[in-house]
Coordinates of C-alpha atoms in Angstrom, one line a residue:
M1292 CA -65.8 132.9 32.2
R1293 CA -62.7 132.0 30.1
I1294 CA -61.8 128.4 29.6
F1295 CA -58.0 128.6 29.9
E1296 CA -57.6 124.8 29.5
I1297 CA -58.8 125.0 25.8
E1298 CA -56.9 128.2 25.2
S1299 CA -53.5 127.1 26.5
V1300 CA -53.6 123.6 25.0
I1301 CA -54.6 124.6 21.5
R1302 CA -52.7 127.9 21.2
D1303 CA -49.7 127.6 18.9
S1304 CA -50.9 124.4 17.3
K1305 CA -51.8 123.6 13.7
Q1306 CA -55.3 122.5 12.8
V1307 CA -55.1 119.2 10.9
S1308 CA -58.7 118.0 10.7
L1309 CA -62.4 118.8 11.2
E1310 CA -65.0 116.1 11.4
I1311 CA -68.7 116.7 11.8
Q1312 CA -71.0 113.8 12.9
Y1313 CA -74.7 114.5 12.6
P1314 CA -77.2 113.0 15.1
Q1315 CA -78.2 109.4 14.3
F1316 CA -81.3 107.7 15.6
S1317 CA -82.2 104.0 15.3
K1318 CA -84.2 101.5 17.3
D1319 CA -81.3 100.7 19.6
I1320 CA -78.9 103.6 19.4
Q1321 CA -79.1 107.4 19.6
K1322 CA -75.9 109.3 18.8
E1323 CA -75.7 113.0 19.4
S1324 CA -74.1 115.5 17.0
V1325 CA -70.4 116.0 17.5
V1326 CA -67.7 118.3 16.0
K1327 CA -64.2 116.9 16.3
L1328 CA -61.2 119.1 15.7
T1329 CA -57.7 117.7 15.7
F1330 CA -54.6 119.8 16.1
E1331 CA -50.9 119.1 16.0
K1332 CA -48.5 121.0 18.4
F1333 CA -44.8 121.3 17.6
E1334 CA -44.9 118.0 15.7
K1335 CA -44.8 116.3 19.1
E1336 CA -48.4 116.2 20.4
L1337 CA -51.8 115.4 18.8
I1338 CA -54.7 117.3 20.4
E1339 CA -58.4 116.4 19.9
L1340 CA -61.2 118.7 20.9
V1341 CA -64.7 117.2 20.7
L1342 CA -67.7 119.5 20.9
F1343 CA -70.9 117.8 21.9
N1344 CA -74.3 119.0 20.6
P1345 CA -72.9 122.0 18.6
S1346 CA -75.4 124.8 18.2
E1347 CA -73.3 127.0 15.8
V1348 CA -70.4 126.4 13.5
D1349 CA -69.3 129.6 11.7
L1350 CA -66.4 129.1 9.2
L1351 CA -66.9 132.3 7.2
D1352 CA -63.6 132.9 5.5
D1353 CA -61.9 131.9 2.3
R1354 CA -59.6 129.4 4.1
F1355 CA -59.9 126.9 6.8
G1356 CA -57.7 124.0 7.6
G1357 CA -54.0 123.7 8.1
E1358 CA -54.0 127.0 9.8
Y1359 CA -51.8 127.7 12.9
I1360 CA -53.8 128.9 15.9
S1361 CA -51.9 131.8 17.3
H1362 CA -55.0 133.5 18.8
I1363 CA -57.9 131.9 20.5
K1364 CA -60.6 132.7 23.0
A1365 CA -62.9 130.2 24.7
F1366 CA -65.7 130.9 27.2
Q1367 CA -68.1 129.0 29.5
T1368 CA -71.6 130.5 29.2
D1369 CA -75.0 129.7 30.6
D1370 CA -75.8 127.8 27.3
G1371 CA -72.5 125.9 27.1
I1372 CA -69.2 126.9 25.5
E1373 CA -68.1 129.4 22.8
I1374 CA -64.8 129.3 21.0
S1375 CA -63.2 131.5 18.4
F1376 CA -60.0 130.1 16.7
D1377 CA -59.4 133.5 14.9
P1378 CA -60.7 136.3 17.1
Y1379 CA -60.6 139.9 16.0
D1380 CA -59.3 140.9 19.4
E1381 CA -58.3 138.2 21.9
R1382 CA -58.5 140.7 24.8
I1383 CA -62.3 141.2 24.5
D1384 CA -64.0 138.8 26.9
K1385 CA -66.9 137.7 24.6
I1386 CA -67.4 136.3 21.2
E1387 CA -68.1 139.1 18.7
D1388 CA -69.6 139.2 15.2
R1389 CA -66.2 140.0 13.8
D1390 CA -64.5 136.9 15.2
N1391 CA -63.8 134.1 12.8
Y1392 CA -64.0 130.3 13.1
V1393 CA -66.6 130.4 15.9
F1394 CA -68.0 127.2 17.5
K1395 CA -70.7 127.0 20.1
S1396 CA -71.7 123.7 21.8
Y1397 CA -73.2 122.3 24.9
S1398 CA -70.0 120.7 26.3
Y1399 CA -66.6 119.6 25.3
E1400 CA -63.8 117.1 25.9
I1401 CA -60.2 117.7 25.2
T1402 CA -57.4 115.1 25.0
S1403 CA -53.8 115.1 24.0
K1404 CA -51.3 112.3 23.2
P1405 CA -47.7 112.3 22.1
I1406 CA -47.0 111.6 18.4

């Protein structure tokens, strides 16, 4: 099933940062792994997408960062969520091997705020 919330909020935005937090364990605290992507939309809105417990991050390309996201597809699956920020064909209702900038994770949180 498509996640239109992610697709509509992030489409036509510019990626401004990517942060990876690895899991941390101590006597008192256990932090899960997180991928945090930040986007800027029309220089008016800052969007933050947090992916919890990522299982795949595929950045195979010669560039990443500062790119405008004109095409995107995001899906809810039995295992969590899957997103491609540079799909080969946005109309295909699944993530394919030829899609770029693919992220898979257990869950997500998306927030936006004015700049």
